[in-house]
Amino acid sequence: MDITKLLNTITTIPNKKETLLHELRPSTHVPEQKVKNLKERGTEFLQVPDSYYELLRERLKESKVQVAESLDTLQELKILIDYDDDGYLLQIFTKNMQDRPTLFLEVIQRRNHNGFGAGNFKSLFEAIELEQAKRGNL
């Protein structure tokens, strides 16, 4: 995969440890369309089990948060949702870009949410394990 075709802009941001963090800044604020565009260009994303979305729908019934995007579309595209009482974020991870599971990209959009998707870690690890099992290096 030619990563330069994937990224529109890379911003380098120093973090507290004086190292550099690279952040993907998409040219559009519509994550569903960005993910569709990336898929059309050959980007492969981690697969999230449908059970994630079934449980999410049940949890959202008891939440103050109203997700503006279609949950059916987010499920189809395998976009994760993390939320708290103030808002939510949408995030999706590419498949690993090398044999070792240490390099991947994240597409993220915040809607009044300052977290980093901590609620999605379990789902992310389940998806990574599924991908490793498919490759035979679990």
mmCIF file of C-alpha atoms in Angstrom:
data_model
loop_
_atom_site.group_PDB
_atom_site.id
_atom_site.type_symbol
_atom_site.label_atom_id
_atom_site.label_comp_id
_atom_site.label_asym_id
_atom_site.label_seq_id
_atom_site.Cartn_x
_atom_site.Cartn_y
_atom_site.Cartn_z
ATOM 1 C CA MET A 1 0.000 0.000 0.000
ATOM 2 C CA ASP A 2 1.296 3.467 -0.877
ATOM 3 C CA ILE A 3 0.708 5.384 2.337
ATOM 4 C CA THR A 4 1.089 8.756 0.597
ATOM 5 C CA LYS A 5 -2.090 8.046 -1.347
ATOM 6 C CA LEU A 6 -3.878 7.326 1.928
ATOM 7 C CA LEU A 7 -2.998 10.453 3.832
ATOM 8 C CA ASN A 8 -4.229 13.899 2.892
ATOM 9 C CA THR A 9 -2.251 15.797 5.496
ATOM 10 C CA ILE A 10 0.083 14.759 8.281
ATOM 11 C CA THR A 11 0.592 17.162 11.136
ATOM 12 C CA THR A 12 3.520 16.626 13.471
ATOM 13 C CA ILE A 13 2.702 17.480 17.078
ATOM 14 C CA PRO A 14 5.232 17.342 19.922
ATOM 15 C CA ASN A 15 3.890 15.487 22.954
ATOM 16 C CA LYS A 16 4.918 15.775 26.614
ATOM 17 C CA LYS A 17 7.881 13.409 26.167
ATOM 18 C CA GLU A 18 9.394 15.534 23.383
ATOM 19 C CA THR A 19 8.720 12.824 20.828
ATOM 20 C CA LEU A 20 6.529 13.228 17.792
ATOM 21 C CA LEU A 21 2.998 12.105 17.298
ATOM 22 C CA HIS A 22 1.530 11.903 13.810
ATOM 23 C CA GLU A 23 -2.113 12.691 13.432
ATOM 24 C CA LEU A 24 -4.206 11.969 10.374
ATOM 25 C CA ARG A 25 -6.211 15.011 9.387
ATOM 26 C CA PRO A 26 -8.799 14.074 6.768
ATOM 27 C CA SER A 27 -9.992 16.676 4.304
ATOM 28 C CA THR A 28 -13.631 15.984 5.132
ATOM 29 C CA HIS A 29 -15.479 15.948 8.425
ATOM 30 C CA VAL A 30 -17.829 13.170 7.349
ATOM 31 C CA PRO A 31 -16.223 9.950 8.646
ATOM 32 C CA GLU A 32 -18.548 7.661 6.715
ATOM 33 C CA GLN A 33 -17.567 9.224 3.396
ATOM 34 C CA LYS A 34 -13.869 9.281 4.339
ATOM 35 C CA VAL A 35 -13.948 5.574 5.172
ATOM 36 C CA LYS A 36 -15.779 4.783 1.917
ATOM 37 C CA ASN A 37 -13.173 6.798 -0.030
ATOM 38 C CA LEU A 38 -10.289 5.037 1.703
ATOM 39 C CA LYS A 39 -11.839 1.623 1.025
ATOM 40 C CA GLU A 40 -12.211 2.527 -2.657
ATOM 41 C CA ARG A 41 -8.458 3.288 -2.679
ATOM 42 C CA GLY A 42 -7.654 -0.149 -1.274
ATOM 43 C CA THR A 43 -7.364 0.578 2.441
ATOM 44 C CA GLU A 44 -8.386 -2.386 4.565
ATOM 45 C CA PHE A 45 -9.898 -1.831 7.988
ATOM 46 C CA LEU A 46 -10.228 -4.105 10.987
ATOM 47 C CA GLN A 47 -13.473 -6.004 11.147
ATOM 48 C CA VAL A 48 -15.617 -5.517 14.228
ATOM 49 C CA PRO A 49 -18.055 -8.268 15.257
ATOM 50 C CA ASP A 50 -21.742 -7.428 14.732
ATOM 51 C CA SER A 51 -22.262 -8.246 18.405
ATOM 52 C CA TYR A 52 -20.392 -5.001 19.199
ATOM 53 C CA TYR A 53 -23.181 -3.007 17.519
ATOM 54 C CA GLU A 54 -25.966 -5.061 19.105
ATOM 55 C CA LEU A 55 -24.552 -4.321 22.564
ATOM 56 C CA LEU A 56 -23.933 -0.686 21.611
ATOM 57 C CA ARG A 57 -27.559 -0.177 20.599
ATOM 58 C CA GLU A 58 -28.711 -1.533 23.974
ATOM 59 C CA ARG A 59 -26.269 0.688 25.911
ATOM 60 C CA LEU A 60 -27.234 3.793 23.911
ATOM 61 C CA LYS A 61 -30.889 3.346 24.912
ATOM 62 C CA GLU A 62 -29.849 4.201 28.470
ATOM 63 C CA SER A 63 -27.559 7.081 27.489
ATOM 64 C CA LYS A 64 -28.192 10.818 27.122
ATOM 65 C CA VAL A 65 -26.089 10.777 23.946
ATOM 66 C CA GLN A 66 -27.851 10.917 20.602
ATOM 67 C CA VAL A 67 -25.665 9.653 17.748
ATOM 68 C CA ALA A 68 -26.379 11.756 14.645
ATOM 69 C CA GLU A 69 -25.023 9.187 12.181
ATOM 70 C CA SER A 70 -26.950 6.106 11.108
ATOM 71 C CA LEU A 71 -25.981 3.178 13.348
ATOM 72 C CA ASP A 72 -26.707 0.854 10.431
ATOM 73 C CA THR A 73 -24.186 2.723 8.255
ATOM 74 C CA LEU A 74 -21.606 2.808 11.048
ATOM 75 C CA GLN A 75 -22.070 -0.946 11.505
ATOM 76 C CA GLU A 76 -21.764 -1.584 7.777
ATOM 77 C CA LEU A 77 -18.502 0.391 7.674
ATOM 78 C CA LYS A 78 -17.306 -1.079 11.029
ATOM 79 C CA ILE A 79 -16.833 2.350 12.608
ATOM 80 C CA LEU A 80 -16.570 2.201 16.404
ATOM 81 C CA ILE A 81 -18.400 4.577 18.740
ATOM 82 C CA ASP A 82 -17.237 5.620 22.208
ATOM 83 C CA TYR A 83 -19.298 8.002 24.302
ATOM 84 C CA ASP A 84 -19.901 9.646 27.635
ATOM 85 C CA ASP A 85 -22.640 11.949 28.928
ATOM 86 C CA ASP A 86 -21.337 14.916 26.916
ATOM 87 C CA GLY A 87 -20.761 13.440 23.477
ATOM 88 C CA TYR A 88 -19.180 10.715 21.404
ATOM 89 C CA LEU A 89 -16.411 9.910 19.015
ATOM 90 C CA LEU A 90 -16.281 7.777 15.904
ATOM 91 C CA GLN A 91 -13.155 5.776 15.162
ATOM 92 C CA ILE A 92 -11.923 3.070 12.861
ATOM 93 C CA PHE A 93 -8.532 1.389 12.552
ATOM 94 C CA THR A 94 -6.759 0.104 9.473
ATOM 95 C CA LYS A 95 -5.476 -3.431 9.394
ATOM 96 C CA ASN A 96 -1.860 -3.743 10.396
ATOM 97 C CA MET A 97 0.475 -2.476 7.696
ATOM 98 C CA GLN A 98 3.199 -5.052 8.354
ATOM 99 C CA ASP A 99 3.518 -8.592 9.749
ATOM 100 C CA ARG A 100 4.050 -7.410 13.302
ATOM 101 C CA PRO A 101 0.897 -5.783 14.733
ATOM 102 C CA THR A 102 2.594 -2.497 15.543
ATOM 103 C CA LEU A 103 1.716 -0.122 12.699
ATOM 104 C CA PHE A 104 -1.825 0.920 11.847
ATOM 105 C CA LEU A 105 -3.734 4.131 11.210
ATOM 106 C CA GLU A 106 -6.786 5.493 12.982
ATOM 107 C CA VAL A 107 -9.510 7.669 11.466
ATOM 108 C CA ILE A 108 -11.343 9.538 14.213
ATOM 109 C CA GLN A 109 -14.005 12.211 14.574
ATOM 110 C CA ARG A 110 -15.074 13.803 17.849
ATOM 111 C CA ARG A 111 -18.525 15.082 18.615
ATOM 112 C CA ASN A 112 -18.091 16.934 21.903
ATOM 113 C CA HIS A 113 -16.016 14.052 23.303
ATOM 114 C CA ASN A 114 -12.511 14.497 24.705
ATOM 115 C CA GLY A 115 -11.765 10.823 25.347
ATOM 116 C CA PHE A 116 -9.590 8.613 23.205
ATOM 117 C CA GLY A 117 -11.868 5.623 22.673
ATOM 118 C CA ALA A 118 -11.030 3.760 25.884
ATOM 119 C CA GLY A 119 -14.422 2.051 25.704
ATOM 120 C CA ASN A 120 -13.437 0.550 22.360
ATOM 121 C CA PHE A 121 -10.198 -1.131 23.466
ATOM 122 C CA LYS A 122 -11.832 -4.503 24.058
ATOM 123 C CA SER A 123 -13.442 -4.424 20.609
ATOM 124 C CA LEU A 124 -10.184 -3.336 19.018
ATOM 125 C CA PHE A 125 -8.250 -6.197 20.597
ATOM 126 C CA GLU A 126 -10.947 -8.693 19.570
ATOM 127 C CA ALA A 127 -10.655 -7.414 15.994
ATOM 128 C CA ILE A 128 -6.838 -7.583 16.051
ATOM 129 C CA GLU A 129 -6.939 -11.143 17.370
ATOM 130 C CA LEU A 130 -9.401 -12.106 14.635
ATOM 131 C CA GLU A 131 -7.087 -10.661 11.980
ATOM 132 C CA GLN A 132 -4.049 -12.417 13.463
ATOM 133 C CA ALA A 133 -5.929 -15.738 13.510
ATOM 134 C CA LYS A 134 -6.826 -15.271 9.817
ATOM 135 C CA ARG A 135 -3.127 -14.719 9.008
ATOM 136 C CA GLY A 136 -2.121 -17.667 11.179
ATOM 137 C CA ASN A 137 0.143 -15.721 13.533
ATOM 138 C CA LEU A 138 -1.978 -15.453 16.680
#
